[in-house]
Each structure stands twice: as structure tokens, then as C-alpha cells.
mmCIF file of C-alpha atoms in Angstrom:
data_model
loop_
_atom_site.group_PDB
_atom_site.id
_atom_site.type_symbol
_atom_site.label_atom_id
_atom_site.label_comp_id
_atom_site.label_asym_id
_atom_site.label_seq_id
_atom_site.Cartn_x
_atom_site.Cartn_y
_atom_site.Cartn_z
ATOM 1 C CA UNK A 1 28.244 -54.828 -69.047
ATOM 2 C CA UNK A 2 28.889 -52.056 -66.177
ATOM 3 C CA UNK A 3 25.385 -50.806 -64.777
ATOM 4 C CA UNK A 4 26.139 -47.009 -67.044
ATOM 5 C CA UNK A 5 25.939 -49.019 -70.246
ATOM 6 C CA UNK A 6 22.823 -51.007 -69.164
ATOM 7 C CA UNK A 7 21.543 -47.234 -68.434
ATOM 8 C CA UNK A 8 22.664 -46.087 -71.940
ATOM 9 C CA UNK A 9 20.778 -48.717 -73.300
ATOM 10 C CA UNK A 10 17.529 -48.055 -72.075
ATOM 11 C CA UNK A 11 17.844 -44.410 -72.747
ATOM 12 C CA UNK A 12 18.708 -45.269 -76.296
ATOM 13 C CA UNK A 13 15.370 -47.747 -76.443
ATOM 14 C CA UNK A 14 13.471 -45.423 -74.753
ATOM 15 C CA UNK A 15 14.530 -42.405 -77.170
ATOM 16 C CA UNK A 16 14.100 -44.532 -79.953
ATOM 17 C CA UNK A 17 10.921 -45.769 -78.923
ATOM 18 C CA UNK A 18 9.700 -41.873 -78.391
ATOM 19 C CA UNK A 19 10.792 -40.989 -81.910
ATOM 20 C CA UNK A 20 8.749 -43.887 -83.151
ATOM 21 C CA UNK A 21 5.417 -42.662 -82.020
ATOM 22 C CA UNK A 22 5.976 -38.994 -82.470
ATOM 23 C CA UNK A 23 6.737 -39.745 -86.044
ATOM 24 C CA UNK A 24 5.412 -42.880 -87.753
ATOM 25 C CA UNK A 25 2.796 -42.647 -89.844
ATOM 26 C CA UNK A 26 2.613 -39.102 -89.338
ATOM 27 C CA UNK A 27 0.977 -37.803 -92.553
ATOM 28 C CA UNK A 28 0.610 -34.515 -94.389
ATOM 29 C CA UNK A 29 -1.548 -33.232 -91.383
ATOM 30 C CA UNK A 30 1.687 -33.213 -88.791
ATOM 31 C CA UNK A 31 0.841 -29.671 -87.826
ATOM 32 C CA UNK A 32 -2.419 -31.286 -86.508
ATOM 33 C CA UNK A 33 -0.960 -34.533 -85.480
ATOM 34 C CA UNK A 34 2.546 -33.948 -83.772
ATOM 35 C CA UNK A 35 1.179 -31.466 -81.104
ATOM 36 C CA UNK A 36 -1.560 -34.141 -80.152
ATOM 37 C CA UNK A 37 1.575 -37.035 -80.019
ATOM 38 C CA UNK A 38 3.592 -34.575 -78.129
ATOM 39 C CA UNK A 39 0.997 -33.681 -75.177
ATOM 40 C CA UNK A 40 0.478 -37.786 -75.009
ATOM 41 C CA UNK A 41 3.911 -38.659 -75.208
ATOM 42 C CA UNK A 42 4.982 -35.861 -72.047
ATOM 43 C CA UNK A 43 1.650 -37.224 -70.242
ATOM 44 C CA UNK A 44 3.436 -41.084 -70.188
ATOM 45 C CA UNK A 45 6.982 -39.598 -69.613
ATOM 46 C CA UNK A 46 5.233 -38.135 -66.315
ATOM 47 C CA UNK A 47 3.281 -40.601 -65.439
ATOM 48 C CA UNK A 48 5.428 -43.782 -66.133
ATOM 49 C CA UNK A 49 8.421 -41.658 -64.336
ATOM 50 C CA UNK A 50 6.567 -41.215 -60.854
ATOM 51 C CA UNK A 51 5.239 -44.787 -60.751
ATOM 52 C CA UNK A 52 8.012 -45.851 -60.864
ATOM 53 C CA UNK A 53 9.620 -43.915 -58.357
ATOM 54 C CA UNK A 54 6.894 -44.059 -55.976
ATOM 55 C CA UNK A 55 7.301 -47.800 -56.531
ATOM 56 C CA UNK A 56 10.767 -48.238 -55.909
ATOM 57 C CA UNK A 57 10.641 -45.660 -52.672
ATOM 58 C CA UNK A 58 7.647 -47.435 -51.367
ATOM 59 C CA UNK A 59 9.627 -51.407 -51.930
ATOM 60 C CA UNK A 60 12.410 -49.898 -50.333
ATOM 61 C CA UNK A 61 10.930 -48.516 -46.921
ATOM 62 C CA UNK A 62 8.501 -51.626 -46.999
ATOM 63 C CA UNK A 63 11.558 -54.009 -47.896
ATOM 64 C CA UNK A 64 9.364 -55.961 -49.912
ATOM 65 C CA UNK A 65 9.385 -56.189 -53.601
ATOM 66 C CA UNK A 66 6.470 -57.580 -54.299
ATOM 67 C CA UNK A 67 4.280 -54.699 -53.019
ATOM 68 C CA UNK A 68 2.898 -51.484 -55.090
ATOM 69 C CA UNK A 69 1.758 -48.312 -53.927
ATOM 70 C CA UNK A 70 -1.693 -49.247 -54.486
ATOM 71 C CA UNK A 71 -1.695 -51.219 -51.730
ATOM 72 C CA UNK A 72 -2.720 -48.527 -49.917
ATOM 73 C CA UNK A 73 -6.430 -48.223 -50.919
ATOM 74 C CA UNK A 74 -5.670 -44.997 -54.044
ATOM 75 C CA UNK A 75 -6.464 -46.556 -56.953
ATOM 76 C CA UNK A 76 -9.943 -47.732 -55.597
ATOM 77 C CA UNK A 77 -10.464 -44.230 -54.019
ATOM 78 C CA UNK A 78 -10.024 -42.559 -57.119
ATOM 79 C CA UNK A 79 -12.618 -45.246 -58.823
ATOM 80 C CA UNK A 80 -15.048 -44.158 -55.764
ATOM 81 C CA UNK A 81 -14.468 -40.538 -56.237
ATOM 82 C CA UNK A 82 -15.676 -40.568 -60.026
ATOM 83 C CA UNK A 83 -18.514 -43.486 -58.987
ATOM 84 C CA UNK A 84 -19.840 -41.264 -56.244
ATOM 85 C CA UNK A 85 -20.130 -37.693 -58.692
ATOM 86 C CA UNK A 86 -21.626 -39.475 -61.370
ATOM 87 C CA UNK A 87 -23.857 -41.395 -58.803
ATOM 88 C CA UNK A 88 -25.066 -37.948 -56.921
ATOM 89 C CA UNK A 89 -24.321 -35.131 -59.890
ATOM 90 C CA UNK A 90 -24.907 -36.951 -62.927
ATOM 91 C CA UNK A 91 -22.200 -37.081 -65.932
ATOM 92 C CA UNK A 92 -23.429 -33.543 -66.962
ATOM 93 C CA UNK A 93 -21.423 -32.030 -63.754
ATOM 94 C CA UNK A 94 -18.867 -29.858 -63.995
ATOM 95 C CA UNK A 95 -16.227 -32.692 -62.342
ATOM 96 C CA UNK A 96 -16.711 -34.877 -65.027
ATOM 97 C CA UNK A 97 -16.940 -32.416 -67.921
ATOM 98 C CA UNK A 98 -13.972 -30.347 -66.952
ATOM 99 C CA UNK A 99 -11.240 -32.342 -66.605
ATOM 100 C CA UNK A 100 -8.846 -29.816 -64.619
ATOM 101 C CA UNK A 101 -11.435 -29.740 -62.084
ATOM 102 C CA UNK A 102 -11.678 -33.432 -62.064
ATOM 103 C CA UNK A 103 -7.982 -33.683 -61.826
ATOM 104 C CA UNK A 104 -8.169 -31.104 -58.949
ATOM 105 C CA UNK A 105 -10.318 -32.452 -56.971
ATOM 106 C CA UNK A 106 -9.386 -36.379 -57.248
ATOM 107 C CA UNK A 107 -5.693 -35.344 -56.696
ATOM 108 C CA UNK A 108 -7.260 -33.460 -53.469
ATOM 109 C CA UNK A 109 -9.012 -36.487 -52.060
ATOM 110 C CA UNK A 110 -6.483 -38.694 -52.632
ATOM 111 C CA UNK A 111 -3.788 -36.475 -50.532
ATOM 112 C CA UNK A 112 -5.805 -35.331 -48.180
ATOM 113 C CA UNK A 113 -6.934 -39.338 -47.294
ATOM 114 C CA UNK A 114 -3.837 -40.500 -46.948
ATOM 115 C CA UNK A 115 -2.434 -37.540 -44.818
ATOM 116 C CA UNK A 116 -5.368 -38.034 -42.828
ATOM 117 C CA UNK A 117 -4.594 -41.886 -42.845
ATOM 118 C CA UNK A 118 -0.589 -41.606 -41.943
ATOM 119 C CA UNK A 119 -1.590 -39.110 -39.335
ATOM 120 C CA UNK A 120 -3.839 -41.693 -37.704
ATOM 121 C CA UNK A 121 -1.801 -44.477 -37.916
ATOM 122 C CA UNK A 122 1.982 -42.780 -36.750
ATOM 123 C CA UNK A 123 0.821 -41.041 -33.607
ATOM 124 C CA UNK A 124 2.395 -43.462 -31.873
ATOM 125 C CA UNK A 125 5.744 -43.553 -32.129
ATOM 126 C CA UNK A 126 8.005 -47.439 -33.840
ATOM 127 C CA UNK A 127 4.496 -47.974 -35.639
ATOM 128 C CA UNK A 128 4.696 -50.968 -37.666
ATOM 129 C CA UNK A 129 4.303 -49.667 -41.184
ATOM 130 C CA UNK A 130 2.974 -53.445 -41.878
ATOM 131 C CA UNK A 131 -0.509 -52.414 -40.169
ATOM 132 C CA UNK A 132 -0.565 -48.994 -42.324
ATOM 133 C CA UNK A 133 -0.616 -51.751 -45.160
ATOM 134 C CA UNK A 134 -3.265 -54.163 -43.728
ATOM 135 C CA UNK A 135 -5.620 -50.932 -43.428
ATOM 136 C CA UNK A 136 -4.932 -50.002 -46.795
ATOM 137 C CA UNK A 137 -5.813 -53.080 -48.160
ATOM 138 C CA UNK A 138 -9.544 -53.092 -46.067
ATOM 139 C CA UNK A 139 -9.959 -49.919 -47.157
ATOM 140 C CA UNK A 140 -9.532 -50.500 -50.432
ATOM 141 C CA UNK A 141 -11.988 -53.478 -50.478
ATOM 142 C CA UNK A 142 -14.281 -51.663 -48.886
ATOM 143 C CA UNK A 143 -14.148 -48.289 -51.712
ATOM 144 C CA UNK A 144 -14.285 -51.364 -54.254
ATOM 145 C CA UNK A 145 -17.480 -52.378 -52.506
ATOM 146 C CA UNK A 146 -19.385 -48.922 -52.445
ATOM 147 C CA UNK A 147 -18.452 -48.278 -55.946
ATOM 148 C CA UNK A 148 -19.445 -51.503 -57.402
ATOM 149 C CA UNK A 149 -22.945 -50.896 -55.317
ATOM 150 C CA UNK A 150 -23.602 -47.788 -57.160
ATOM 151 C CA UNK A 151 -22.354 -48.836 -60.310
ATOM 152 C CA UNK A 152 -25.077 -51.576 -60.399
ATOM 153 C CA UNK A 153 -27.724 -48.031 -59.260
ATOM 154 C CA UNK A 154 -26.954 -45.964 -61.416
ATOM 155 C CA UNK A 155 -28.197 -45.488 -65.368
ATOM 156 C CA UNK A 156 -26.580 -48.013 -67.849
ATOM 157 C CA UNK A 157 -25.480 -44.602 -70.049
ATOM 158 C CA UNK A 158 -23.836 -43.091 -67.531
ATOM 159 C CA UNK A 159 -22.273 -46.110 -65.873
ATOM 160 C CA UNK A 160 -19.972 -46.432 -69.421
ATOM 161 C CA UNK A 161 -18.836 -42.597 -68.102
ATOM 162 C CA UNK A 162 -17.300 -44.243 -65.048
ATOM 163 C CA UNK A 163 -16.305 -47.521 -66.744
ATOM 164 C CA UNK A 164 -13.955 -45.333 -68.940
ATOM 165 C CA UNK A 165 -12.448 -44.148 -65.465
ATOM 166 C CA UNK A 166 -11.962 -47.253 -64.786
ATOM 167 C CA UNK A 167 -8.828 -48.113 -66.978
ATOM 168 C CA UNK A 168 -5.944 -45.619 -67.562
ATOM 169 C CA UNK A 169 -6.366 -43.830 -71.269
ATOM 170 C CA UNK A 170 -3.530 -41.709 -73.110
ATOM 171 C CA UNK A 171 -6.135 -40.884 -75.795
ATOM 172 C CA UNK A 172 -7.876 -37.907 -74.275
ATOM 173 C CA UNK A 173 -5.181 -36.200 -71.596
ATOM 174 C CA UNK A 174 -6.153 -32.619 -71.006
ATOM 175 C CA UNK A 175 -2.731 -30.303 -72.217
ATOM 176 C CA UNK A 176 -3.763 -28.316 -69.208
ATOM 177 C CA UNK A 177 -3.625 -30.804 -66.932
ATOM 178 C CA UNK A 178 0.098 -31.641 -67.890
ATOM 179 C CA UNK A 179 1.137 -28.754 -66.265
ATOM 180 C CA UNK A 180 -0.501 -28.548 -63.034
ATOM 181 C CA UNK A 181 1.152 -32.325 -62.762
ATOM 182 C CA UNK A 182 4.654 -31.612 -63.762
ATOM 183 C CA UNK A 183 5.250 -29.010 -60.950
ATOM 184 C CA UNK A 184 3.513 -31.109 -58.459
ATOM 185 C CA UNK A 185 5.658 -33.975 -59.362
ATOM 186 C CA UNK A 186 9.148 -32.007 -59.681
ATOM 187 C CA UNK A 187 7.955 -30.399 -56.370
ATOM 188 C CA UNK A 188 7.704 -33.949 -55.110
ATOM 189 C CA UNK A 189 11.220 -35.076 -56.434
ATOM 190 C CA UNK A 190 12.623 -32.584 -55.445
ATOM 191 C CA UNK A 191 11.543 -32.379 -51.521
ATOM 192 C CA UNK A 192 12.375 -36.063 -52.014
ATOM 193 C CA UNK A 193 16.353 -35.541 -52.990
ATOM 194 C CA UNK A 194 17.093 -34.810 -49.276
ATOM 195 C CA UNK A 195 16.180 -38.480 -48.069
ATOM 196 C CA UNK A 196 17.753 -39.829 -51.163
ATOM 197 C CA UNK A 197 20.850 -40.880 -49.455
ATOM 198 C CA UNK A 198 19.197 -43.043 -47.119
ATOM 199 C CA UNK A 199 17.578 -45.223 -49.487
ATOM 200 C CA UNK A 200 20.607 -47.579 -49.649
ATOM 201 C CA UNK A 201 21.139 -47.777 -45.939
ATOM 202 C CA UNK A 202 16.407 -48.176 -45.666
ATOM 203 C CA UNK A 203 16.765 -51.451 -47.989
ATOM 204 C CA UNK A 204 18.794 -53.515 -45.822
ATOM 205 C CA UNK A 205 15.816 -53.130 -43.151
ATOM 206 C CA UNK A 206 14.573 -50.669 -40.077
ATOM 207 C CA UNK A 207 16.897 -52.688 -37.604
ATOM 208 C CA UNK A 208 19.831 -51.593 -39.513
ATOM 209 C CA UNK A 209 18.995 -48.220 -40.398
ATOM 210 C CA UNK A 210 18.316 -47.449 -37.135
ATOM 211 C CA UNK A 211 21.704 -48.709 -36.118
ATOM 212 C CA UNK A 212 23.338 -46.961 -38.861
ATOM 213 C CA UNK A 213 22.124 -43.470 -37.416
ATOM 214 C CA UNK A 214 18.981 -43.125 -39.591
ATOM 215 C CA UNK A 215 16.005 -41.333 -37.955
ATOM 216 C CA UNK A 216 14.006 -44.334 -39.324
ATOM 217 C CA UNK A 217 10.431 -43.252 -38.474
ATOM 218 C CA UNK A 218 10.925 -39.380 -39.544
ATOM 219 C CA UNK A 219 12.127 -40.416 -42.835
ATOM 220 C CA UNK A 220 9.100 -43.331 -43.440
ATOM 221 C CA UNK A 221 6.540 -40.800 -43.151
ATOM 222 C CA UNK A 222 8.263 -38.170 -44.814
ATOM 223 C CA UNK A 223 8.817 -40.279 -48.073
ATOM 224 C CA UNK A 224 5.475 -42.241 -47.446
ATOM 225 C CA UNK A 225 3.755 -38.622 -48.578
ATOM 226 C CA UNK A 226 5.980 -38.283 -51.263
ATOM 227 C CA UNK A 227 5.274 -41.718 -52.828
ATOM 228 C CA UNK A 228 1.200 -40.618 -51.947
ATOM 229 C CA UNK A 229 2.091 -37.868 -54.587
ATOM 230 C CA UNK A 230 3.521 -39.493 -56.956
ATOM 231 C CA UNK A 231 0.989 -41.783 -57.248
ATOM 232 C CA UNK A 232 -1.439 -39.729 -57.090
ATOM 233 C CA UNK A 233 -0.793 -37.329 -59.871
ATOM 234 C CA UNK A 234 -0.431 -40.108 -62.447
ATOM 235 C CA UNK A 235 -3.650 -41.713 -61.116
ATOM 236 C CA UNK A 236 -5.747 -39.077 -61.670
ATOM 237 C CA UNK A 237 -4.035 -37.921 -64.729
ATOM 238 C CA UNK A 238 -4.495 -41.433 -66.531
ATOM 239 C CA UNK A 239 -6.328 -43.991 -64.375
ATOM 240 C CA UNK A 240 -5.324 -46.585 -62.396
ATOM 241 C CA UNK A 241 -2.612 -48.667 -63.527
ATOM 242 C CA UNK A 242 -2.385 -51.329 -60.812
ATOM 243 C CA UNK A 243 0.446 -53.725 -61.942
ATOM 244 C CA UNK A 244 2.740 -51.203 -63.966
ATOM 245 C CA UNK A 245 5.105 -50.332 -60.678
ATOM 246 C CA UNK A 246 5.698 -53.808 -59.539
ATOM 247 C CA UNK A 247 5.921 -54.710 -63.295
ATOM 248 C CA UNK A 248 9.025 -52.048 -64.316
ATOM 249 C CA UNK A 249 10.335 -52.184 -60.797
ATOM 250 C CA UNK A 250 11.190 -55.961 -60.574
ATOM 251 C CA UNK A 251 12.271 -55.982 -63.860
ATOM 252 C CA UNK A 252 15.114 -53.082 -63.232
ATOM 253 C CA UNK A 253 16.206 -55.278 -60.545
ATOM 254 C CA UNK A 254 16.629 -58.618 -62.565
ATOM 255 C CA UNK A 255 18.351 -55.760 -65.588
ATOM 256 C CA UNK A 256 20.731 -53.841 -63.297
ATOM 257 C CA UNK A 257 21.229 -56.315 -60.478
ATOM 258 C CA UNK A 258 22.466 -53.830 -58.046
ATOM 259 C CA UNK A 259 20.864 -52.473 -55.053
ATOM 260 C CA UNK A 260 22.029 -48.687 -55.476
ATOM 261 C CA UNK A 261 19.495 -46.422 -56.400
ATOM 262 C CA UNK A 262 21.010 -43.950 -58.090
ATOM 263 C CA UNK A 263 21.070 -46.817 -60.591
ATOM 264 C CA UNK A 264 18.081 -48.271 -59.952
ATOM 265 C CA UNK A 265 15.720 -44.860 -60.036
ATOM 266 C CA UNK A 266 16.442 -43.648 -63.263
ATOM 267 C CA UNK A 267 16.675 -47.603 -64.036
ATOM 268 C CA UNK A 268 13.464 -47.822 -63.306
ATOM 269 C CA UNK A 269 11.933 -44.768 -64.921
ATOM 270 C CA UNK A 270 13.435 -45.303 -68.366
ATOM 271 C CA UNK A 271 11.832 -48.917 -68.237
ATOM 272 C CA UNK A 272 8.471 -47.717 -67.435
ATOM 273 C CA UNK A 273 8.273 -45.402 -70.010
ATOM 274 C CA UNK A 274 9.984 -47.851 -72.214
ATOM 275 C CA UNK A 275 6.567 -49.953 -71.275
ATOM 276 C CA UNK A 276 3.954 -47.644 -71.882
ATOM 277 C CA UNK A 277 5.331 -46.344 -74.910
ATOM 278 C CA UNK A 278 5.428 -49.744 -76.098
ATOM 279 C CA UNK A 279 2.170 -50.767 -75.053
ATOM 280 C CA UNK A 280 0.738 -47.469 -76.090
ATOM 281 C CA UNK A 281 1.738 -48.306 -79.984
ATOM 282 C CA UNK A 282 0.259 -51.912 -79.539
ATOM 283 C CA UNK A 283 -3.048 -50.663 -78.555
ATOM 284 C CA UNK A 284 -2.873 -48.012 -81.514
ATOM 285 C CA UNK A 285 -1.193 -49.572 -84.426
ATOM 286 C CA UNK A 286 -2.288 -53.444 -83.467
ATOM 287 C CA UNK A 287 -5.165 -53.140 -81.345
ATOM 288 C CA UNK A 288 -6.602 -50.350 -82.839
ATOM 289 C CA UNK A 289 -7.544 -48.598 -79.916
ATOM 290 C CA UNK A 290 -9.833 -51.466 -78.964
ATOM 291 C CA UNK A 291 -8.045 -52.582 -75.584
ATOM 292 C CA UNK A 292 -6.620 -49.918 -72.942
ATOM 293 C CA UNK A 293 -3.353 -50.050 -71.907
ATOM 294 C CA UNK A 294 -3.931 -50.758 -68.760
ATOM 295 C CA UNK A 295 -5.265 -53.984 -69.521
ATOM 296 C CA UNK A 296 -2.416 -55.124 -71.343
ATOM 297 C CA UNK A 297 -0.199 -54.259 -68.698
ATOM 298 C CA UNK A 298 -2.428 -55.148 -65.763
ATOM 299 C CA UNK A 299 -2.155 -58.200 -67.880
ATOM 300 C CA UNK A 300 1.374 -59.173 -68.098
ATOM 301 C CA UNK A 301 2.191 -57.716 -64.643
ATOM 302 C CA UNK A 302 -0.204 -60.222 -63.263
ATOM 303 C CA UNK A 303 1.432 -62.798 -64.483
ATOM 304 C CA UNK A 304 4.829 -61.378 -63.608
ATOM 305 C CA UNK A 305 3.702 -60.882 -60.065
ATOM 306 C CA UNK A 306 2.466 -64.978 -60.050
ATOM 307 C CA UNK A 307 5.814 -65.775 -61.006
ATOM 308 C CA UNK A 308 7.123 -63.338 -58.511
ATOM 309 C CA UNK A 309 5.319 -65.446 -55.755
ATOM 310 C CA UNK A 310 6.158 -68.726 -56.892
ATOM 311 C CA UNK A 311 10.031 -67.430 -56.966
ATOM 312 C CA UNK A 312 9.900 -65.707 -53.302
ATOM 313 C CA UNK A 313 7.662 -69.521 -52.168
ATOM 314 C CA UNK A 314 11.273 -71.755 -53.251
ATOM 315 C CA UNK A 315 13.200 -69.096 -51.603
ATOM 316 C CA UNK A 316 11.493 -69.433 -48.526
#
């Protein structure tokens, strides 16, 4: 089967899928209903879309597959950012009860932390992007550590405000808030289209990209702010959703088996909403909203990214 058919496929899963939860078990009340399944349906097009493209830009300039985004220290920010309001402000403030401002402002934090962190790191010029990854991952532990130190401070009723922040939920997205992400992430996309031809060329490794006429470092940090975006966005719209990147990512590879990404982009996107789609009708119609999404994907991608491990281990 010729990569377009494996393409068709998922589209036809994935539109099948979509149809599924907009309309099953709709009732009499679908005037009430279908809006509500429409603005949660958009929110995990958009946010299962730009996961997985930040994931499959990032594996590509990091020519590693079994690396995520997240590596960089964002998901844990985010957890800080709603740790430290509720810590200082209380769960009456206006962060936590508006959600556009809390979008805002965690989106702002986020961006403006790793600007601030690229900035510091690619002064100097042939940087090794691997160190930009080793600080991510100290920072990271140490936003885990402050947050878990107020978490054990602060009131046991408003702690459950931040331990709902601390999983991704497609129960509750703000219709506003849709917006404000869709043009930031097809503002995204699109300044990303002009570095989409090197892609191919960044995959085989900086040596030969460099070789092959690619201005190697001006294109990292160019795309390295794009991918900051698009993870962003979806992280502040949802949650954190550590595993779902390397999860749909690896698994477009093994599908497609190609290393072009015009295949492997839209590839990619169609599986990840294929998974939260999916997952999003096991929590409702199985689980019965009693386990978040995130923790049955964080679930299964763990285990996928064990096996990944074990796989990469015999290779060596």
C-alpha cells in the first residue's frame, strides 16, 4: 500500500471516528449537546494537530526519536505557573476563574521562558542543541520541585484546583479560548512552511545539512520557537500531555515507513487526533469520566517509550 492510501486511511478513521462522538448517543437535546461536542471536538483537532507537529519538528532537528518537546522543562512550567497563583492569590483569582486570562498568561510565560532560554543558550555560535536539552531537563526537575513544595503548603480544597491542572481535560475547554489558539497556531504553521523544505535534508544530521548548504543553526532556532508554540498553545489549552507526541509520532513512522515529511506531518496529525478522539470516548462512554485522558495515554505511551528503549538498546 503506497504511503497516499495509508494517508486515506487515517483520514477515513479519523473522520469516522469524529462523526462518532459528534453524534452517538446524541438525544432529543442535540441543540444543547452538538455545540458542546463541536467546541471539544475542534479543541482536540488543535491540540492533537500541533503536538504532533511540534513533535515531529523537534525529533527531526534533535535526530532523535525518542525525545518530546517536553523535554524542555514546559509542561512542568505550566504546572508551576497554576501552583504558584493558587499558592499566592488563592483559587478565587481572576487567573484561575477566567480561563482566557489563564490561557493568556500561561501561554505568555511559557514563550517568553523559552525565548529567554534559546537566547541564553545560542549566543554563541555551533551551540550544541544537546546542552539546550540537558538544561531543560534540570529545569524541569527543579519547577517539579517548587510546585510539589507548595502543593504540600497550601489548603487541601484548593490543592484539588491545581490537581485538576495537573492532567489535560476536554470536558471544560473555554469556546473563547479556541480562537485565540487557532490563529496562534496557523500563525505558527504558517511562519513554519518556509523551513519546511529542509526538514528532509535536517533528519539525516547537522554534519550533512551543513554540507548540503543548509544554514543549520539559523534554521534550529527558528523552528525551535515554532515547536515552543505549538506546544505551548495545546498545553495551556488542555494540560500537559507528556507521552502523546512521542506516542503518535513513532507510531507514524512504524505506519508510513518513510522519512519524507510531507508524509509524515499530516501522518502524524491524523494519528494524534485519531488517539485522543479515541481515548476521549473511552473515558466518556467506558470510564465514565472517571480517568483523564491523559492518564490513559501517559499510560500506554509509557510503555511504548520502554519498548522504544529496549528496541534502540539491541540496535546499539
Amino acid at each position: 500500500m503506497s504511503n497516499k492510501n495509508k494517508i486515506s486511511v487515517l483520514v477515513i478513521a479519523a473522520v469516522l471516528l469524529t462523526a462518532l462522538f459528534l453524534f452517538f448517543d446524541i438525544g432529543s437535546n442535540w441543540d444543547y449537546v452538538l455545540p458542546r461536542r463541536v467546541t471539544k471536538i475542534t479543541a482536540i483537532v488543535l491540540a492533537g494537530a500541533s503536538i504532533a507537529y511540534s513533535t515531529l519538528v523537534f525529533q527531526t532537528i534533535t535526530n532523535n526519536r525518542i525525545l518530546t518537546p517536553s523535554i524542555l522543562g514546559l509542561d512542568s512550567l505550566y504546572l508551576l505557573i497554576q501552583t504558584v497563583v493558587v499558592f499566592v492569590f488563592g483559587s478565587a483569582t481572576v487567573m484561575i476563574m477566567q480561563a482566557q486570562v489563564n490561557f493568556l498568561v500561561s501561554l505568555g510565560f511559557m514563550i517568553v521562558f523559552s525565548s529567554f532560554l534559546f537566547k541564553l543558550l545560542f549566543r554563541k555560535k555551533g551551540q550544541n542543541i544537546y546542552f539546550l536539552l540537558l538544561i531543560g531537563i534540570i529545569l524541569g526537575t527543579l519547577f517539579e520541585s517548587f510546585s510539589a513544595f507548595m502543593q504540600v503548603l497550601i489548603d487541601p480544597n484548593e490543592f484539588l484546583i491545581v490537581q485538576d491542572r495537573m492532567f489535560a481535560s476536554l470536558n471544560n475547554v473555554n469556546s473563547g479560548i479556541i480562537w485565540i489558539a487557532l490563529i496562534l497556531l496557523a500563525a505558527a504553521v504558517l511562519y513554519s512552511l518556509k523551513f519546511f523544505k529542509y526538514l528532509d535534508v535536517m533528519s539525516m544530521g547537522r554534519e550533512h545539512a551543513i554540507n548540503l548548504g543548509v544554514n543549520y543553526d539559523f534554521v534550529v532556532k527558528r523552528l525551535l520557537f515554532v515547536v515552543t508554540i505549538l506546544i505551548s498553545v495545546p498545553t495551556a489549552l488542555i494540560g500537559p500531555i507528556t507521552f502523546l507526541g512521542l506516542l503518535v509520532v513513532n507510531v507514524t513512522y512504524e505506519f508510513l515507513k518513510t522519512y519524507q515529511h510531507k508524509f509524515l506531518i499530516i501522518g502524524s496529525m491524523l494519528v494524534s487526533i485519531i488517539a485522543l478522539v479515541g481515548g476521549q470516548l473511552i473515558v466518556e462512554r467506558i470510564f465514565s469520566f472517571s480517568v483523564p485522558i491523559s492518564v490513559i495515554i501517559n499510560f500506554i505511551g509509557g510503555i511504548y517509550f520502554i519498548y522504544l528503549l529496549l528496541k534502540e538498546r539491541k540496535s546499539w
